[in-house]
Coordinates of C-alpha atoms and ligand atoms in Angstrom, one line a residue:
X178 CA 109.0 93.8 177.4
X179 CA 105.6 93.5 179.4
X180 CA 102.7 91.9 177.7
X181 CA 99.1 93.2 177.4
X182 CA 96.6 91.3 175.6
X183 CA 93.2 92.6 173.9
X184 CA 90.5 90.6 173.4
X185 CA 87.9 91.8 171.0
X186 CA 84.2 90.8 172.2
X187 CA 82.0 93.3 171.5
X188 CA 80.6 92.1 168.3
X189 CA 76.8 91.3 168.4
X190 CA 77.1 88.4 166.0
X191 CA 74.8 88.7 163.5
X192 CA 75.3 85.3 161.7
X193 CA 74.2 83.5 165.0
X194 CA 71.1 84.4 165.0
X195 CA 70.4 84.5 168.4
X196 CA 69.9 86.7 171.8
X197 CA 73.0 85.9 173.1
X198 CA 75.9 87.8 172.8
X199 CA 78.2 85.5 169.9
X200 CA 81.0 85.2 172.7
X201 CA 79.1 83.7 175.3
X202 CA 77.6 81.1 172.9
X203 CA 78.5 78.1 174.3
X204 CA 81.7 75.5 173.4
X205 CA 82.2 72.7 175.8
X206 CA 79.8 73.7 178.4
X207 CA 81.7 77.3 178.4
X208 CA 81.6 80.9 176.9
X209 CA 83.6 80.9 173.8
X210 CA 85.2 84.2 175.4
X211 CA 86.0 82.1 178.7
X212 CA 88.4 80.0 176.4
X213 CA 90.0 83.0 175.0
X214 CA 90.8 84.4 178.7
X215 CA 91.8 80.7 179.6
X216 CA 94.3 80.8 176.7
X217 CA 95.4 84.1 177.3
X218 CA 96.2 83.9 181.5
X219 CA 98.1 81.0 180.1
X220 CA 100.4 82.9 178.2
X221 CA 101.0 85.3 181.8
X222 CA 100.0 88.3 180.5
X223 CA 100.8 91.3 182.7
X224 CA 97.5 93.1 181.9
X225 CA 94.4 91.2 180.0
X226 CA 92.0 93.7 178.5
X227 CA 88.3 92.8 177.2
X228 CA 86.5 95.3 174.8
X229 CA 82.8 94.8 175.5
X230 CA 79.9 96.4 173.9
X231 CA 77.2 94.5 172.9
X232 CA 75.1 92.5 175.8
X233 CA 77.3 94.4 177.6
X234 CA 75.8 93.4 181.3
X235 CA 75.2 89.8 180.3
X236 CA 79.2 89.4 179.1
X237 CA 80.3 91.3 182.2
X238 CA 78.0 88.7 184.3
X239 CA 79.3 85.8 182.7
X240 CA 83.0 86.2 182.9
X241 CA 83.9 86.0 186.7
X242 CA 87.9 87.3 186.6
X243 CA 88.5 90.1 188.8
X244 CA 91.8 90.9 187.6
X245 CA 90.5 92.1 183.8
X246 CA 90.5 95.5 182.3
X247 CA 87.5 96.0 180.5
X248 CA 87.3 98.9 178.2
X249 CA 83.2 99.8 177.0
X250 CA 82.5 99.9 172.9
X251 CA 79.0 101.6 172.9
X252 CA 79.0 101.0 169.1
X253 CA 79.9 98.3 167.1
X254 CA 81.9 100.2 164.4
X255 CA 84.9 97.7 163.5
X256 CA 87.6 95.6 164.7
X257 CA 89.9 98.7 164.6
X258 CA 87.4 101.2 166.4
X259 CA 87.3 98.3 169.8
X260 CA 90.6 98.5 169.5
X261 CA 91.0 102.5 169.9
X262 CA 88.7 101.8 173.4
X263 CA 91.3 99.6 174.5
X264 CA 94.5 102.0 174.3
X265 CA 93.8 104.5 177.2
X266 CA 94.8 101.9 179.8
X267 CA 97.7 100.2 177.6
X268 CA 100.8 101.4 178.5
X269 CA 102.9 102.5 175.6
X270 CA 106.0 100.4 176.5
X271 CA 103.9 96.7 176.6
X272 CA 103.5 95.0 173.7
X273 CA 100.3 94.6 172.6
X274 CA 98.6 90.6 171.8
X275 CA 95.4 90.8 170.2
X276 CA 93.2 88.1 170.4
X277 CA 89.3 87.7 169.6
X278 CA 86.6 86.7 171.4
X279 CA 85.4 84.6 168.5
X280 CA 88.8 82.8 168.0
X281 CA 88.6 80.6 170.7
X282 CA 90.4 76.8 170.0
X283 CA 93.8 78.9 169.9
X284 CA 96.4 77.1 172.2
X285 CA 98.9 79.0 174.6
X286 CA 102.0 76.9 172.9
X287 CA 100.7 78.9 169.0
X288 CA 101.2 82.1 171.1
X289 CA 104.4 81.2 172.3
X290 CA 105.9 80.3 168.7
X291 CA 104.5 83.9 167.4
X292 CA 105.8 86.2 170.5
X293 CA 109.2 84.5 170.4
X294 CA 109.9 84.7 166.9
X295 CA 109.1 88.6 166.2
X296 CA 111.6 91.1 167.0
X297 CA 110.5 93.4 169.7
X298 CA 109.9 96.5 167.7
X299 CA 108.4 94.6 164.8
X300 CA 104.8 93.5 164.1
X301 CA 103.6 90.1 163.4
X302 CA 100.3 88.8 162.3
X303 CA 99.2 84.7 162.8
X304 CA 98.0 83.3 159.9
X305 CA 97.4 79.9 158.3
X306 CA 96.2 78.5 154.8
X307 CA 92.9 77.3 154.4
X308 CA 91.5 75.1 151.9
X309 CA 88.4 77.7 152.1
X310 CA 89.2 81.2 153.0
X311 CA 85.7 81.8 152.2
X312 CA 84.7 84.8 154.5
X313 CA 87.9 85.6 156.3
X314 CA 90.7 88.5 155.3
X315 CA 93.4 87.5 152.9
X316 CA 97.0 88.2 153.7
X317 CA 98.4 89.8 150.5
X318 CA 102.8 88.9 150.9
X319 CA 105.3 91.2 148.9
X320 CA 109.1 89.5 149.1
X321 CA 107.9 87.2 152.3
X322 CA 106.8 89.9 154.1
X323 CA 102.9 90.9 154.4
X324 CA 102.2 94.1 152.7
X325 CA 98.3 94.1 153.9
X326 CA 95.1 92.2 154.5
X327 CA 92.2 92.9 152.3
X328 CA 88.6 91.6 154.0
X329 CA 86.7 89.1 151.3
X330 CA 83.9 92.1 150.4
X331 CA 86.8 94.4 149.8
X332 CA 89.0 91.9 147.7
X333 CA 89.2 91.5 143.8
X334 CA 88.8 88.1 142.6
X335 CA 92.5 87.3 142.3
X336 CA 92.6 88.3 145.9
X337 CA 90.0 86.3 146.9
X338 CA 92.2 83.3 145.4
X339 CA 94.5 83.4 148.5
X340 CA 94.3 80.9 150.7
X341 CA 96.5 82.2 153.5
X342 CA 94.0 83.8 156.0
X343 CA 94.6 86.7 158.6
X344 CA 93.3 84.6 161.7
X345 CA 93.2 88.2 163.9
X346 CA 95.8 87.4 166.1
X347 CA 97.8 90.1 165.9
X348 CA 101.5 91.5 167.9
X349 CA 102.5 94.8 167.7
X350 CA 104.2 97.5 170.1
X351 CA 101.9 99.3 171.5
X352 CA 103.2 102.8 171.1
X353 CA 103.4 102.1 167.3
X354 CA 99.9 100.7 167.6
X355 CA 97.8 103.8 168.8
X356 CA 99.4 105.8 166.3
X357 CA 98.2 103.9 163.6
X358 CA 94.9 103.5 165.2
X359 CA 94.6 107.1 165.3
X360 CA 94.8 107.3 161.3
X361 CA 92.4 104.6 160.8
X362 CA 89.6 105.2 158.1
X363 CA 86.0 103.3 157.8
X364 CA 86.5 104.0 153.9
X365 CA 86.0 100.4 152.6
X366 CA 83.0 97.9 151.5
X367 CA 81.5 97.9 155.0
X368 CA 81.9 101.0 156.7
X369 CA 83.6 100.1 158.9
X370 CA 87.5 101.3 160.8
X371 CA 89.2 97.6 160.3
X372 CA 91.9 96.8 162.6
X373 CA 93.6 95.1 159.6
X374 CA 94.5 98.5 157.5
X375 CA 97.2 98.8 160.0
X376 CA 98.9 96.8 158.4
X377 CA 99.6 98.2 155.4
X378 CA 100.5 101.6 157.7
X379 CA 103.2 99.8 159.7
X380 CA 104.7 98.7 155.9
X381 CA 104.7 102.8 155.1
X382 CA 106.0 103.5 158.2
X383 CA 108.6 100.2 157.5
X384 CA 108.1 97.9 160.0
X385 CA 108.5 94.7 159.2
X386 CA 105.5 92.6 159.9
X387 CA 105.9 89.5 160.1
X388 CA 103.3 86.6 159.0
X389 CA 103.7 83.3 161.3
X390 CA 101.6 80.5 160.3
X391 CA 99.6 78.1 162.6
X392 CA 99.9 74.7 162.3
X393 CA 96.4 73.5 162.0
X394 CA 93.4 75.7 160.2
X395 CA 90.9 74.3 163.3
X396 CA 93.0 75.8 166.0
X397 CA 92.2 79.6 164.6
X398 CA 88.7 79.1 163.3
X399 CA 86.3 82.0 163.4
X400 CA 83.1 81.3 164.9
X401 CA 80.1 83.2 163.7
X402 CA 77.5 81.1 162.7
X403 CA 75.9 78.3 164.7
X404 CA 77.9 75.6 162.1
X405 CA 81.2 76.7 162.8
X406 CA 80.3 76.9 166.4
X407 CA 79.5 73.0 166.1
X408 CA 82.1 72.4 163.9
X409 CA 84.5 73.7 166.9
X410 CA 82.5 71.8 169.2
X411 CA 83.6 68.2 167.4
X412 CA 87.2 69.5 167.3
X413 CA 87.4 70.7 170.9
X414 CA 86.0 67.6 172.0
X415 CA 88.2 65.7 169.6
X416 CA 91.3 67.2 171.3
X417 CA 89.9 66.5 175.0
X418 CA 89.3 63.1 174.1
X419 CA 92.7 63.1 172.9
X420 CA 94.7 64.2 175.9
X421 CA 92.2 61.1 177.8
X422 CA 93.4 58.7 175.9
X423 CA 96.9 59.7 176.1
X424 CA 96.3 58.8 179.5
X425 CA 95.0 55.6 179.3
X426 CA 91.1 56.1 179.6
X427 CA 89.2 53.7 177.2
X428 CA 86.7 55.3 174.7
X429 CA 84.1 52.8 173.0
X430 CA 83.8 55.7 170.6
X431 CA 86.0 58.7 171.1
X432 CA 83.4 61.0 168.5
X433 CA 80.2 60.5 170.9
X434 CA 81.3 61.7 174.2
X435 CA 80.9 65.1 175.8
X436 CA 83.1 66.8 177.7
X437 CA 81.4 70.5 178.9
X438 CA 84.0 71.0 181.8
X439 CA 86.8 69.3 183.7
X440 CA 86.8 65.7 183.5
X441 CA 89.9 63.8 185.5
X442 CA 90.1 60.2 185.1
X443 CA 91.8 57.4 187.4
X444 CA 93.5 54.0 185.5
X445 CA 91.6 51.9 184.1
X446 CA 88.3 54.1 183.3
X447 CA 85.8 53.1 180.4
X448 CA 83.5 55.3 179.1
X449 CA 81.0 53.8 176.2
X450 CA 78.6 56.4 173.9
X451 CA 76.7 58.9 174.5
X452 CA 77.9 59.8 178.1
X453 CA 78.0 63.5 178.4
X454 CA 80.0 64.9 181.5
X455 CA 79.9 68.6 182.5
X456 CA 81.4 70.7 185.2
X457 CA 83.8 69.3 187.6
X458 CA 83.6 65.0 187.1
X459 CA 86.4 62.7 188.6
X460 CA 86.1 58.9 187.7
X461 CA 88.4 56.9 190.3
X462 CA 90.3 54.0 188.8
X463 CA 88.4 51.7 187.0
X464 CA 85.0 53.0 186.9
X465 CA 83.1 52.2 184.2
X466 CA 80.2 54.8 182.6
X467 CA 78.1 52.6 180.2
X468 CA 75.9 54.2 177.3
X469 CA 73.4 57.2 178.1
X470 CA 74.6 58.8 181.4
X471 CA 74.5 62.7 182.5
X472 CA 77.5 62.9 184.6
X473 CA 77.3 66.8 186.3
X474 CA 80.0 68.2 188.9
X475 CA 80.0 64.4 190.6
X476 CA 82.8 62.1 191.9
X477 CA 83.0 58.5 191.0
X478 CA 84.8 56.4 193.9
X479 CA 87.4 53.9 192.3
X480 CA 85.4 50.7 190.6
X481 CA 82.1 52.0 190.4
X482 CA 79.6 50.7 187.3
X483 CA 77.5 53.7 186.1
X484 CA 74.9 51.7 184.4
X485 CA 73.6 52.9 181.3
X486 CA 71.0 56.3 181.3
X487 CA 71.4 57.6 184.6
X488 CA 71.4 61.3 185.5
X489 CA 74.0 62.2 188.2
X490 CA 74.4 65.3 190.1
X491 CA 76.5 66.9 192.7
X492 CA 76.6 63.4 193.8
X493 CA 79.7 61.4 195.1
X494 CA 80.2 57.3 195.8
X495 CA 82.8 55.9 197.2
X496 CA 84.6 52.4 196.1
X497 CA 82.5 49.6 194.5
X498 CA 78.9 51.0 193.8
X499 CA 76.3 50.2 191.8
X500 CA 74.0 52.5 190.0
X501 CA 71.7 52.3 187.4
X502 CA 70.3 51.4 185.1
X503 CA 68.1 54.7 185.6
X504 CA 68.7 56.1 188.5
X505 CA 69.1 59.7 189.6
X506 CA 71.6 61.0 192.3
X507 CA 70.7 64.8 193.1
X508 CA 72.9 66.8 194.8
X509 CA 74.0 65.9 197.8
X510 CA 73.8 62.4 197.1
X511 CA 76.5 60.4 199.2
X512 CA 76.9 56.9 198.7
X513 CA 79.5 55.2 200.8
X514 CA 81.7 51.9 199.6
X515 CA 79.9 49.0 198.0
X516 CA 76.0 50.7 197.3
X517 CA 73.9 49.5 195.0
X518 CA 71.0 51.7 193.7
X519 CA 68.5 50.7 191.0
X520 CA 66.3 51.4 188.3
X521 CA 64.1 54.4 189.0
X522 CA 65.3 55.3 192.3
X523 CA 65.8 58.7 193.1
X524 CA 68.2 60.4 195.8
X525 CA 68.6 63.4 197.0
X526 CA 70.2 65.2 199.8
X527 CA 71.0 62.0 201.7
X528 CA 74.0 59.8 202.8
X529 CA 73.7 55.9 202.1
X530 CA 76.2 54.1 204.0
X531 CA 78.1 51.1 203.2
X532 CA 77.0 47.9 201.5
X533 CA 73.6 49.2 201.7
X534 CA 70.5 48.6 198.8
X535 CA 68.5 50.4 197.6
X536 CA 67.5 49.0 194.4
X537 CA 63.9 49.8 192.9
X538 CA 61.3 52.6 192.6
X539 CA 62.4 54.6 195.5
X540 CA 62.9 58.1 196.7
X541 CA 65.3 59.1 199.4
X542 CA 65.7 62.5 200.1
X543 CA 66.9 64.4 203.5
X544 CA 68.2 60.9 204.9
X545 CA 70.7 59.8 206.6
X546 CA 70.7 55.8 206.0
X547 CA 72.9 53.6 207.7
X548 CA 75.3 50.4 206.6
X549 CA 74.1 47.1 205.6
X550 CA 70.5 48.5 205.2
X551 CA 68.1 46.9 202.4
X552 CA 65.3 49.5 201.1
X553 CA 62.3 47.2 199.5
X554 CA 61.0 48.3 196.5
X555 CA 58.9 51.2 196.0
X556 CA 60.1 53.2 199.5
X557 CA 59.3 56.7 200.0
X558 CA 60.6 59.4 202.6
X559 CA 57.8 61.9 202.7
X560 CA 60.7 64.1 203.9
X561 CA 58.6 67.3 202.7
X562 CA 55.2 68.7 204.0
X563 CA 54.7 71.3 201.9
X564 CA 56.6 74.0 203.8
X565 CA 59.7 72.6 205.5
X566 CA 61.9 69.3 205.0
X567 CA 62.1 67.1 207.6
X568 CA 64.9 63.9 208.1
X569 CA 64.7 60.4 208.2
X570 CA 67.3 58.5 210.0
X571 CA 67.8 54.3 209.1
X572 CA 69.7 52.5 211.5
X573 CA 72.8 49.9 210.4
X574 CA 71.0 46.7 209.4
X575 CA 67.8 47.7 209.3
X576 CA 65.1 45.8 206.7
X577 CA 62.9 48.2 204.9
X578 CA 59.6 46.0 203.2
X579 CA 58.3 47.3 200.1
X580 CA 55.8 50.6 199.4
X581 CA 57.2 51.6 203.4
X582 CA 56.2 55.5 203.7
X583 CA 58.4 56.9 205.7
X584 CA 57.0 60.0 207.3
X585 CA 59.5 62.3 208.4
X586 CA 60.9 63.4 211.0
X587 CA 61.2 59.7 212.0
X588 CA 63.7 57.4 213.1
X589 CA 63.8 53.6 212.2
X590 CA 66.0 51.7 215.1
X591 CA 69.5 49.9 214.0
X592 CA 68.4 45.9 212.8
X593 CA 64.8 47.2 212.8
X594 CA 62.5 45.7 210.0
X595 CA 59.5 47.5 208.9
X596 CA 56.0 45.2 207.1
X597 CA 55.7 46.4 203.5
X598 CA 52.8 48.8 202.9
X599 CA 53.6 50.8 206.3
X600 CA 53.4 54.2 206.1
X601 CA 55.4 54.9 209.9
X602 CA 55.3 58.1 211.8
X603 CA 57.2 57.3 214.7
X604 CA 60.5 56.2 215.7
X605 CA 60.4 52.7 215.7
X606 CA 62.8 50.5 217.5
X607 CA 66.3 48.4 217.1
X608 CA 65.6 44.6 216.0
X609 CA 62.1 43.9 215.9
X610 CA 59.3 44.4 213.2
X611 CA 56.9 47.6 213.1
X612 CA 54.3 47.4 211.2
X613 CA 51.7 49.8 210.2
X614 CA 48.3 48.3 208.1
X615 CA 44.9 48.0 208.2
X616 CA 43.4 44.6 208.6
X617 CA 42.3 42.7 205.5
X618 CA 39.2 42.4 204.7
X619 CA 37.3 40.7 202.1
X620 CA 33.8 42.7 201.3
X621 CA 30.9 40.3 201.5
X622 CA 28.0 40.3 198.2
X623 CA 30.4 43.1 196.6
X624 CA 29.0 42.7 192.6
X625 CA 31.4 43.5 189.7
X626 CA 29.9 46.5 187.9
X627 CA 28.7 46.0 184.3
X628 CA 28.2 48.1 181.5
X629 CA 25.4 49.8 181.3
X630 CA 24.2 49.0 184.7
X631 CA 22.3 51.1 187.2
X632 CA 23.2 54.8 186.8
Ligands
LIG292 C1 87.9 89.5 161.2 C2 89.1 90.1 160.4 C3 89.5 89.2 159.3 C4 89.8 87.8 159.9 C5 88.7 87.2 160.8 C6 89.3 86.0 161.5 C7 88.9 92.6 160.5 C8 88.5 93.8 159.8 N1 88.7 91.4 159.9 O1 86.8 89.4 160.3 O2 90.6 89.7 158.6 O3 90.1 86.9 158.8 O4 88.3 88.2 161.7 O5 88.3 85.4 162.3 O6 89.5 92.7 161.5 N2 84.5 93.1 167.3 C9 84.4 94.1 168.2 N3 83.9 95.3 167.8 C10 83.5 95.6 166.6 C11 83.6 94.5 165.6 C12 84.1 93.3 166.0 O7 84.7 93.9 169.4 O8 83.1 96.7 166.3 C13 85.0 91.8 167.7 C14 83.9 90.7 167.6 O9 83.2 90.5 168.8 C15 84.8 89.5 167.3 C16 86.0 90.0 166.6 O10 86.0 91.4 166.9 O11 85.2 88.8 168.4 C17 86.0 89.8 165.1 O12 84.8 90.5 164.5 P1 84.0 89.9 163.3 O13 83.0 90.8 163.0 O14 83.7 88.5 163.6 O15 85.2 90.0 162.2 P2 85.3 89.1 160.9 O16 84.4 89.6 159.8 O17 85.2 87.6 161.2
LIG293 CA1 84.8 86.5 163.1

């Protein structure tokens, strides 16, 4: 039997408190609705349908997958009502997966237990026992099987003493499904046409439904305030951490590190605290991130020290580099094998070939600098004048003095030193020293002002 999944993400999200639509509110650097879909191609669903409603442009914008159905709840009237907008396009032979938006730590293998264990024609609902059901429906069991859910403002107090929790992930055939839909009532404590009376239909109409239990309470938490969405932020970054380790990448602390993407690690990689990586990182083997780094979409060549608080970028190194402590690579940063860059030295746009220095109070942009170069301290490369940008080239071997302006478009020869203080606007040539300074002079019966002297 083909498989169509629903996700429900049209809820505005009250309890957030916020402008942004409760499944695009972020977990690990992603939409909690992007970790749903993740989960759900997973599984190989042969159709993946998203009801949207509120935010409606900004969900559409944020969720990139061509291959979605999306099916348009204009208003927010209940888990059952978004599911009506999804039946049109379902065909009545699939069975039908629902999963919601605000569910999102579920994992694929879960899935896999609760699809292969109910009987094609049956109905099954996840659940899992919670030490504080507090908030979510109860599932209410006659002889093993569930007989209905009852949501906490509906539920009588001995009700509310259940602690086995409908988690909203839900199986059912999908023929069987719309029909129920279409007897659904909004006659309950909220007003609203819960997805959940179905339940106690498919009983009348005897189907079994079947209530599968999760294994762990964190993998089907709810998110609808801002704690729980931190609270699922420690345990998603508690299970990446995890799956690291597994594979041999040192933690000095596996609680204060952030993952908000993809990180792949080589052998022998040690990360200490507070290093927060997002979007696409790779660490080669044995790099080594110390405390305090911002490691974004970047690629670590194999031995490289990150020194501690730098902020890296769309940058790349290759084998043996040095960076930090407080640098910045910006994208387009390309260090070669074996570069060492320093405190406050800023690069951007530029390549920096191997073995080469550039260690204090600098700022490379639009260069091209070749191997075996030393940049003195406090080197600029005016690479900007106001309108375009402009290159600066730096020959193999060439000797940079400190507080050089480099004026570009301008080319310094291959061995070429330039005298600190020079601010050069022409090429210079290979091997021999350019300088650019006024003379010294010392100013003759020059008096040191003092206060309250001549106005
Ligand atoms: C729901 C369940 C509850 C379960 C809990 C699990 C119902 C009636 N209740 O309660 O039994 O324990 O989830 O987390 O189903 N949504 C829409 N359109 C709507 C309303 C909601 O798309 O009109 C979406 C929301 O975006 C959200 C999901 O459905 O992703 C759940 O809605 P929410 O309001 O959070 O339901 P809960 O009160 O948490
Ligand atoms: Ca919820």
């Amino acid at each position: 039997m083909r498989l169509s999944i629903v996700i429900l993400a049209a809820g505005q999200g009250t309890r957030m408190r916020s402008d942004l639509p409760k499944v695009l509110q972020p977990l690990a650097g992603k939409p909690l609705l992007a970790h749903v879909l993740e989960c759900s191609r997973e599984l190989g669903a042969d159709d993946i349908c998203v009801v949207y409603g509120h935010g409606a442009e900004a969900v559409q914008d944020a969720i990139d997958d061509e291959a979605l159905r999306w099916a348009l709840q204009t208003e927010q009237l209940g888990t059952g009502h978004a599911m009506q907008q999804a039946m049109p396009g379902t065909p009545d032979d699939n069975r039908v997966l629902v999963l919601f938006g605000d569910v999102p730590l579920l994992l694929p293998a879960t899935l896999a237990v609760l699809l292969g264990e109910t009987p094609l024609d049956d109905m099954a609902v996840l659940t899992v026992d919670m030490e504080d059901p507090t908030g979510y429906g109860r599932v209410i069991r006659e002889n093993g099987s569930v007989s209905r859910i009852v949501e906490e403002k509906d539920a009588s107090s001995s009700e509310k003493g259940v602690r086995e929790i409908n988690t909203g992930v839900m199986l059912c055939p999908a023929i069987r499904l719309k029909r129920w839909l279409d007897n659904l009532s909004n006659d309950n404590a909220q007003g609203e046409y819960y997805l959940t009376d179905i339940i106690a239909m498919a009983v009348n109409d005897k189907v079994r439904v079947h209530g599968i239990k999760a294994g762990s309470s964190v993998e089907v938490m709810g998110i609808n305030d801002k704690k729980q969405l931190a609270e699922a932020e420690r345990a998603l970054q508690a299970r990446l951490v995890d799956e690291l380790m597994q594979q041999g990448v040192g933690f000095a602390d596996p609680a204060r590190v952030d993952i908000r993407g993809t990180l792949t690690c080589g052998k022998e990689v040690f990360i200490d605290v507070n290093a927060v990586f997002e979007g696409d990182v790779e660490l080669g083997d044995g790099t080594v991130v110390e405390s305090n780094n911002l490691v974004r979409d970047s690629k670590l060549g194999r031995g490289t020290l990150l020194h501690s608080n730098c902020h890296v970028e769309g940058a790349t190194t290759g084998s043996n580099c040095e960076i930090g402590p407080f640098s910045r690579l910006r994208p387009g940063a390309e260090l070669k094998d074996n570069v060492k860059v320093g405190n406050f030295v800023e690069i951007k746009k530029s390549v920096v070939d191997d073995g080469s220095k550039v260690n204090h109070l600098t700022y490379i942009g639009d260069a091209e600098i070749g191997k075996a170069v030393n940049v003195g301290a406090g080197t600029i490369t005016c690479n900007y004048d106001g309108a375009n940008k402009f290159k600066t080239r730096i020959g193999d071997g060439a000797f940079i003095g400190s507080g050089v302006e480099l004026v570009a478009p301008v080319e310094i020869g291959e061995g070429a030193t330039i005298g600190a203080g020079s601010t050069i606007t022409k090429p210079t040539p290979a091997d021999k020293l350019t300088l650019e300074r006024a003379k010294q002079f010392t100013v003759q019966g020059w008096k040191k002002p003092v206060k309250g002297g001549k106005k």
